[in-house]
Short mmCIF file of C-alpha atoms and ligand atoms in Angstrom, two decimals:
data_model
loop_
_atom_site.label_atom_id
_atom_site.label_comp_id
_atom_site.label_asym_id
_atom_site.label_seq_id
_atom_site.Cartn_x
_atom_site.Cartn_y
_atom_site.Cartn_z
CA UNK A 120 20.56 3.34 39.00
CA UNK A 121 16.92 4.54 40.41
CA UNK A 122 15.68 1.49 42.15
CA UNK A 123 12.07 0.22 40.99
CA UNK A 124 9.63 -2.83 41.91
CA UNK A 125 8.40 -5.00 39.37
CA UNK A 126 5.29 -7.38 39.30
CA UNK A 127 3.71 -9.11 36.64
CA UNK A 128 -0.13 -8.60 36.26
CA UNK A 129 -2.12 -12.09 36.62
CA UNK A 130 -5.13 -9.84 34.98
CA UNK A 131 -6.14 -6.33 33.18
CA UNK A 132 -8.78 -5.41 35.83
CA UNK A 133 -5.77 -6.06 38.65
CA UNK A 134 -3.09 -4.33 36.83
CA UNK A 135 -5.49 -1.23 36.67
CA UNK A 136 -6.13 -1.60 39.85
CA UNK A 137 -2.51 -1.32 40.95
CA UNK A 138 -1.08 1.49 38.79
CA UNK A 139 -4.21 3.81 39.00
CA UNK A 140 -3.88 3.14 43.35
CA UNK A 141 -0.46 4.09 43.01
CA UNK A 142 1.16 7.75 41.21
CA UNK A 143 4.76 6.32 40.41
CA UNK A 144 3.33 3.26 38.94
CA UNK A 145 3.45 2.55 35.45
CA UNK A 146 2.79 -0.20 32.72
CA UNK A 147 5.26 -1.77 31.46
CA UNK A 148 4.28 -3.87 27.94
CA UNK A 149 7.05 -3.71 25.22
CA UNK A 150 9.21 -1.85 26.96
CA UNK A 151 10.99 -0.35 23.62
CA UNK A 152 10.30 3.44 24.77
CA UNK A 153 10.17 2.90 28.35
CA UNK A 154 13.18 1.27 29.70
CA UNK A 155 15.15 3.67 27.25
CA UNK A 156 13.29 6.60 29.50
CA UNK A 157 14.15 5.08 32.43
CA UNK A 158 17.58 4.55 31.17
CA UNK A 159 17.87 8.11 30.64
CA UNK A 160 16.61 9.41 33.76
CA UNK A 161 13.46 10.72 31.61
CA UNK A 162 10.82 8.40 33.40
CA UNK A 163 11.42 7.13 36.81
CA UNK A 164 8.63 4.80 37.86
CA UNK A 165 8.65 3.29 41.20
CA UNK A 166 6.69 0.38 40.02
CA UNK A 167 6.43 -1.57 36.74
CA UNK A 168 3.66 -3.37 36.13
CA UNK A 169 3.84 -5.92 33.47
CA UNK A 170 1.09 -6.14 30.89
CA UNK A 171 2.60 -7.67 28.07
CA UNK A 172 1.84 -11.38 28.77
CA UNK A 173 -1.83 -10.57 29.25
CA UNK A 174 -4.08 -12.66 27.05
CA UNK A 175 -4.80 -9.59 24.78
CA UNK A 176 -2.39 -10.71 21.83
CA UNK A 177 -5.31 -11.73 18.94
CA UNK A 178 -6.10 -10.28 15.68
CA UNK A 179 -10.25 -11.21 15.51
CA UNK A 180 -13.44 -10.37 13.38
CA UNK A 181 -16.34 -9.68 14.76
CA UNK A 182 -19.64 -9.95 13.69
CA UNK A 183 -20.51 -6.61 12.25
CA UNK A 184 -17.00 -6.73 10.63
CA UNK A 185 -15.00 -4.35 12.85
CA UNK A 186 -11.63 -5.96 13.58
CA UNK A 187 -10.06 -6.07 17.00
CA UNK A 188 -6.03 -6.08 17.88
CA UNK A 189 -5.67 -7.20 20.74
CA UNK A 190 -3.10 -4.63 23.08
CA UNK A 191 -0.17 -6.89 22.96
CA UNK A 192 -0.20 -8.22 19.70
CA UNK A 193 3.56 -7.52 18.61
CA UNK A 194 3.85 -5.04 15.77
CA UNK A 195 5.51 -7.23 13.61
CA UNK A 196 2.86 -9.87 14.03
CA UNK A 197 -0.45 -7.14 13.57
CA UNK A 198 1.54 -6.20 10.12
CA UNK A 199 2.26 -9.63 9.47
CA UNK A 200 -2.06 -10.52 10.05
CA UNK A 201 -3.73 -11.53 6.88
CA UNK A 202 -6.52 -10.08 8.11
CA UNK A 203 -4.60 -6.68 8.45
CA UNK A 204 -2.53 -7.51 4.92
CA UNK A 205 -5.72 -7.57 3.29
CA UNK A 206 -7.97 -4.89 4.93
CA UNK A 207 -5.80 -2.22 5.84
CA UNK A 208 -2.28 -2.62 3.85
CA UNK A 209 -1.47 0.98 4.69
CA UNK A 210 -1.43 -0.28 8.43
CA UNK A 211 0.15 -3.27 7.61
CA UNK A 212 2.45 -0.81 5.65
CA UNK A 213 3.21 1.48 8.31
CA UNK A 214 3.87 -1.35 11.02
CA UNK A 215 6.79 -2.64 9.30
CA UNK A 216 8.49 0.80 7.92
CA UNK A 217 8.52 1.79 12.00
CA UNK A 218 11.78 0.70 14.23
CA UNK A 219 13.97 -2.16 13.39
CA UNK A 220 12.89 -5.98 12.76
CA UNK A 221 13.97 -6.81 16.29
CA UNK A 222 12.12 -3.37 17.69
CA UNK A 223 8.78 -4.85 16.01
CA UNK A 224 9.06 -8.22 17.23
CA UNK A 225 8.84 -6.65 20.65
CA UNK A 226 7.03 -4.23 20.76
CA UNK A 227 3.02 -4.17 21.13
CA UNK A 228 0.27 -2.44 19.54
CA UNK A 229 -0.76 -0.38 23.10
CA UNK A 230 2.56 0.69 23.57
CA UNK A 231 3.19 1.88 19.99
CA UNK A 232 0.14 4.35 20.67
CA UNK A 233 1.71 5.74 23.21
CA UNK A 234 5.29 6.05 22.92
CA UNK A 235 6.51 9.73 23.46
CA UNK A 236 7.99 11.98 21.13
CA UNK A 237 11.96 11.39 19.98
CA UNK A 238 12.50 15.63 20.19
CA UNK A 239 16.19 15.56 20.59
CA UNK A 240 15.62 18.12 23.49
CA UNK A 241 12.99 16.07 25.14
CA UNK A 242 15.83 13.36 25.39
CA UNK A 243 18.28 15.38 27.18
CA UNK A 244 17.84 16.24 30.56
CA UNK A 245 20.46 19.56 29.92
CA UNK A 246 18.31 21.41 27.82
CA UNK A 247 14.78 23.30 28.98
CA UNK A 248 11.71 21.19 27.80
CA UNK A 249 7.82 21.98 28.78
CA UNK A 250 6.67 18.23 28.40
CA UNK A 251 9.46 17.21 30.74
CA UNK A 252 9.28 19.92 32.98
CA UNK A 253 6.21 21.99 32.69
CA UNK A 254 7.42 25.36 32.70
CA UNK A 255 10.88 25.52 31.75
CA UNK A 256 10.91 26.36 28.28
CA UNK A 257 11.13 25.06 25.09
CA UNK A 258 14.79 24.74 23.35
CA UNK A 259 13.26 23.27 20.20
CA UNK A 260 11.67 27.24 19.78
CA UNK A 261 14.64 28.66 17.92
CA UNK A 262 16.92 25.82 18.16
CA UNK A 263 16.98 22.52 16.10
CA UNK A 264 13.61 22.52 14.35
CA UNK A 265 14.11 19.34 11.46
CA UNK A 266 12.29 16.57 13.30
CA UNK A 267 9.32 19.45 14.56
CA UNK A 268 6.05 19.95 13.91
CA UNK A 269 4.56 22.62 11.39
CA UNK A 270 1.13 21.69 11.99
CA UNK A 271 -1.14 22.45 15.50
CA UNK A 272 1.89 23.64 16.75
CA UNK A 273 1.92 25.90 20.23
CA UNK A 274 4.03 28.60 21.96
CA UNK A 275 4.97 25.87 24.33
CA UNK A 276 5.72 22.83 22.44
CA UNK A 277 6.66 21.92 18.58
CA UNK A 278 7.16 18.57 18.76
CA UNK A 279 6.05 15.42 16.67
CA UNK A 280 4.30 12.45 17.40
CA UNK A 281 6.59 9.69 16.09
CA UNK A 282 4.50 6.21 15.34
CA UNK A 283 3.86 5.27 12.02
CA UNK A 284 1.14 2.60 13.05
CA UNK A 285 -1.27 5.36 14.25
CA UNK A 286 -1.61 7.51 11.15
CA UNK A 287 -2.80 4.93 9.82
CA UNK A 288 -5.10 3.87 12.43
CA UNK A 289 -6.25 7.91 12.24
CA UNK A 290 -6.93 7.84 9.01
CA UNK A 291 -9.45 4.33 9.24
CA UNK A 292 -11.26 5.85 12.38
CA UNK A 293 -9.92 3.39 14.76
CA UNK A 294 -11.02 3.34 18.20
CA UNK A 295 -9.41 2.30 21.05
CA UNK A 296 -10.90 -0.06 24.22
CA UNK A 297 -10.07 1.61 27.38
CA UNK A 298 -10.06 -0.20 30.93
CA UNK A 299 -10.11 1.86 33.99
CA UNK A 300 -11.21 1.70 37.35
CA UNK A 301 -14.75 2.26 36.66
CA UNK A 302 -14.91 0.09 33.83
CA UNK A 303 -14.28 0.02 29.87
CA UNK A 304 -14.83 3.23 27.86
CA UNK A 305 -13.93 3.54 24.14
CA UNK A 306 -11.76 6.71 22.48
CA UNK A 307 -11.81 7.40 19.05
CA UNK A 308 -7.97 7.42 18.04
CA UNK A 309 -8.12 10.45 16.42
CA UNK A 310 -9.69 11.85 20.11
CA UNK A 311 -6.61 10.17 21.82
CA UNK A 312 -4.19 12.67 21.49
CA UNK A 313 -4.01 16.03 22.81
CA UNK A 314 -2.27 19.25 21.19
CA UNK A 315 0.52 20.80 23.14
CA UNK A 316 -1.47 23.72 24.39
CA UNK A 317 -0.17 25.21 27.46
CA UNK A 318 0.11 21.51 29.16
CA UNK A 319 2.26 19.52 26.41
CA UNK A 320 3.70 17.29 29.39
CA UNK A 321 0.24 15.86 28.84
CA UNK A 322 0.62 13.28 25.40
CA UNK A 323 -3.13 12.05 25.27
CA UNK A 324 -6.22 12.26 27.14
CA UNK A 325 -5.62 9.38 29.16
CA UNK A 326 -6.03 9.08 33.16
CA UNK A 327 -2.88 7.61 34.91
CA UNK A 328 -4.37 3.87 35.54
CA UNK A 329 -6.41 3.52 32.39
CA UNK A 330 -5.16 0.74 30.33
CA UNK A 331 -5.51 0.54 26.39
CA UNK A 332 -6.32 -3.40 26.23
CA UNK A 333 -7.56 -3.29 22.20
CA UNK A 334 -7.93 -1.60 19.08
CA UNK A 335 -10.89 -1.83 16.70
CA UNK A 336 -11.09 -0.82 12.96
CA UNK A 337 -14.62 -0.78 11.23
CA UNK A 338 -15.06 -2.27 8.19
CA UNK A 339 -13.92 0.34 5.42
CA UNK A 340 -14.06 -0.92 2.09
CA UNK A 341 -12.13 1.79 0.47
CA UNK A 342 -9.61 0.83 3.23
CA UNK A 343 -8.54 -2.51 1.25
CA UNK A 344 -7.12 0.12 -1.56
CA UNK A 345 -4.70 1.95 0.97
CA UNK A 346 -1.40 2.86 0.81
CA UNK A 347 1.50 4.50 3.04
CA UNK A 348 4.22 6.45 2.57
CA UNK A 349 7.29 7.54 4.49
CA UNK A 350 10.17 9.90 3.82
CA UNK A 351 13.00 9.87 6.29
CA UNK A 352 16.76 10.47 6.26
CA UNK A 353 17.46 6.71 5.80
CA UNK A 354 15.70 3.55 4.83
CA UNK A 355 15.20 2.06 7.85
CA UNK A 356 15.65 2.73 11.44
CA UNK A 357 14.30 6.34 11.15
CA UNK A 358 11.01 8.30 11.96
CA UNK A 359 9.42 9.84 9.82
CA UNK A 360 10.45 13.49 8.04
CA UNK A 361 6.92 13.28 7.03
CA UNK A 362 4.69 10.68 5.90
CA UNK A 363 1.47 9.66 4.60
CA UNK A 364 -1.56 7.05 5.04
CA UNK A 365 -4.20 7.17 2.17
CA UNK A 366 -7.20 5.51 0.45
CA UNK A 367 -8.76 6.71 -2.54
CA UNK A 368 -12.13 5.55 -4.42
CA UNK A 369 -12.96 6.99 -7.69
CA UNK A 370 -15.84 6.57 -10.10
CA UNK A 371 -15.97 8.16 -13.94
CA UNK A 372 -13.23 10.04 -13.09
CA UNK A 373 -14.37 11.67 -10.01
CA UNK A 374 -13.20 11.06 -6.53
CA UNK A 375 -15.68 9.89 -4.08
CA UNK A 376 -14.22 9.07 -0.89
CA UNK A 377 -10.78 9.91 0.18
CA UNK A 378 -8.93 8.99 3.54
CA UNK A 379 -5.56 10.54 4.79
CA UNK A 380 -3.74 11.42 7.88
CA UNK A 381 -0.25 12.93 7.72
CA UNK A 382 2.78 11.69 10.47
CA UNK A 383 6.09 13.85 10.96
CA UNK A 384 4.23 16.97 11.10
CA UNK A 385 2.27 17.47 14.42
CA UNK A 386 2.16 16.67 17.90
CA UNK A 387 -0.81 14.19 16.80
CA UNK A 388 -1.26 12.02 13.94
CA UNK A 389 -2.70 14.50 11.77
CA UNK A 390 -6.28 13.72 10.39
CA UNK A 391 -6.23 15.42 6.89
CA UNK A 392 -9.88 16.86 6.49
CA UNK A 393 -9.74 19.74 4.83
CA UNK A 394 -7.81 18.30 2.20
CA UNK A 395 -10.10 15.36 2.10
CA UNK A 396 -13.12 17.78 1.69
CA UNK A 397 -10.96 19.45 -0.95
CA UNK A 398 -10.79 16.06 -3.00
CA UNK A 399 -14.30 14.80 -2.36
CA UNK A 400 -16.22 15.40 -5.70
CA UNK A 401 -13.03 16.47 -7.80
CA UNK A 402 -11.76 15.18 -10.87
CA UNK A 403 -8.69 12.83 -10.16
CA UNK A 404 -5.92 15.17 -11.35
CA UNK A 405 -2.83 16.18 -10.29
CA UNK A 406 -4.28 19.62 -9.74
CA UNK A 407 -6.79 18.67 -7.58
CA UNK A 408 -4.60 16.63 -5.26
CA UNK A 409 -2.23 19.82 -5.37
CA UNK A 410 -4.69 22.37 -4.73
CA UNK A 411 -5.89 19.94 -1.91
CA UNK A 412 -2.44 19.68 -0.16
CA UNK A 413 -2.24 23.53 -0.31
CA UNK A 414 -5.62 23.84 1.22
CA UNK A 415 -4.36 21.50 4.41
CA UNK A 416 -1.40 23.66 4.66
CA UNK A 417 -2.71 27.20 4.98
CA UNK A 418 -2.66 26.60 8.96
CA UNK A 419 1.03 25.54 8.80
CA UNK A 420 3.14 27.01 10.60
CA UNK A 421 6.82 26.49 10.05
CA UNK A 422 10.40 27.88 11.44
CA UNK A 423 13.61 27.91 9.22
CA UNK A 424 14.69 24.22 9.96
CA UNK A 425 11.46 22.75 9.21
CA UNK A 426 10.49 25.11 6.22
CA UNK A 427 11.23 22.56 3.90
CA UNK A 428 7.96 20.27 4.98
CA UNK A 429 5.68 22.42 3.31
CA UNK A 430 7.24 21.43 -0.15
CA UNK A 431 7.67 18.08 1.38
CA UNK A 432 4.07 17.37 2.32
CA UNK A 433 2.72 18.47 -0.84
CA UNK A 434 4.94 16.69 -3.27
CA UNK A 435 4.36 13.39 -1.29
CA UNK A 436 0.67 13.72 -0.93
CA UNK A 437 0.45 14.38 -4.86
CA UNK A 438 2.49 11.35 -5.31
CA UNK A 439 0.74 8.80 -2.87
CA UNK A 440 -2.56 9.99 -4.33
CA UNK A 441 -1.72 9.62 -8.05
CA UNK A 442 -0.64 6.09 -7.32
CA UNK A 443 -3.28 5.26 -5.95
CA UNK A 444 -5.66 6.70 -8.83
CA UNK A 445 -3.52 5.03 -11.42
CA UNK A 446 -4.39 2.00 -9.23
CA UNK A 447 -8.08 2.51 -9.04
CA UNK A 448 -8.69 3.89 -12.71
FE1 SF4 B 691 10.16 19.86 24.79
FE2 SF4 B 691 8.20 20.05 23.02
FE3 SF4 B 691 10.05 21.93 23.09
FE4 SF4 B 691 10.71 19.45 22.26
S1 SF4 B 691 9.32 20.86 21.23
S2 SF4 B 691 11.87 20.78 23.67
S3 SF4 B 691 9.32 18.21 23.51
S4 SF4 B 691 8.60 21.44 24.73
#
């Protein structure tokens, strides 16, 4: 065992404070993705600092209707939110088809944003990985390719991002409140993440020491009318293959707002705009949604274990979005 310290933060400003001052520090909130690093020998801080009793655990309105999670609200209570239930059901959706029931009782909205990817190679400290060890290779690049990414892929790194909860948040324009030792910034979710690049060891745009302490959703109205979708090698207990967060709105026939961010398929949540554009203004058909999921997919890129996600994709973006027409019309 790697010996660490632990301490438990009295406030956010302090617990900044302490891990930006100090390079081996790290938060510690959930702990569900952590402590199985550290277990592994994939993350080895030499100080935890423990967030997750911080009074950041409310679900709130404010006044100009946004709606703020608090960082260490436990999944299974954001999902569980009226507020949530009733605004966003395709967050509320997502929340409880990630993990296991006991996974979600512990585990908090900040960390969910920024647990790392589950590539198999990533996990084993035997095989050559560029976001472990910048430099080294990637074994995913001609090796097991199921779980990978098809979309915004580089020469360096092909893996996923694996929560549910932020595709949705993607797709709804969430922003997240950022503390740091200069103060409180805001980043737009989908501005969060980074693409692998030629530095995938780096997940998101983060600075070591800057704390996510909330998560705000504006007030979307075609949001209430949102659904998600998930396809994965078993019902529970499983990331995604490849899934889908959407909202539709459609008057006399014609579609005239459309949300949707895709999850299995790159190294972000994947913010579906030209296939949004591509529905914006259409009839709601089947061939609309299909010609729309072939428009997102001309950048695709896929190997011979992950071919089968462009198939994939398509046939469960047609299906989310006819339900949710049939819904609507
Ligand atoms: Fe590592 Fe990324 Fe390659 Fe997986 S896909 S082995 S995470 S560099």
């Amino acid at each position: 065992m790697i010996p660490f310290h632990y301490t438990r933060a009295v406030d956010a400003r302090s617990a900044v404070e302490t891990v930006a001052g100090r390079p081996g520090a790290a938060f510690l909130s959930g702990g569900t993705n952590l402590v199985d690093h550290m277990k592994l020998g994939l993350a080895t801080p030499d100080l935890l600092v423990d967030v997750s009793r911080l009074p950041l655990d409310t679900v709130e309105i404010a006044e100009d209707g946004r709606v703020h999670i608090g960082a260490t609200v436990r999944n299974s209570d954001a999902a569980a939110h009226p507020l949530i239930r009733e605004r966003y059901p395709a967050l509320s959706s997502a929340l409880l088809s990630g993990a296991s029931g006991q996974i979600r009782n512990l585990a908090t909205v900040g960390g969910n944003l920024l647990q790392r990817t589950r590539c198999v190679y990533f996990q084993d400290l035997t095989t050559p990985c560029n976001k472990r060890s910048p430099g080294a290779g990637c074994a995913a690049i001609g090796g097991y390719t199921r779980d990978h990414a098809i979309l915004g892929t580089s020469t360096q790194c092909i893996a996923t991002h694996p929560s549910d909860m932020a595709v949705a948040l993607a797709a709804f324009d969430a922003e997240l409140v950022v503390l740091g030792v200069d103060g409180e910034r805001r980043v737009g979710l989908n501005q969060l993440y980074r693409s692998p690049g030629t530095s995938p060891h780096r997940d998101t745009i983060l600075e070591h020491g800057e704390l996510i302490t909330g998560v705000e959703l504006p007030e979307i109205a075609v949001a209430r009318h949102s659904t998600y979708r998930k396809v994965r090698d078993r019902a529970s207990y499983a990331f995604a293959l490849v899934s889908v967060a959407a909202a539709l709105a459609i008057e006399d026939g014609l579609i005239t707002e459309a949300r949707v961010a895709l999850g299995g398929v790159a190294h972000r949540p994947w913010r579906a705009h030209t296939l949004e554009g591509a529905l914006r203004g259409r009839p709601a058909s089947e061939e609309t949604y299909r010609r729309a999921a072939v428009a997102e997919l001309t950048e695709a890129h896929v190997r011979p274990g992950n071919a089968f996600k462009i198939p994939l994709v398509t046939n469960t973006l047609v299906a989310v979005l006819r339900q949710l027409a049939k819904e609507r019309l």
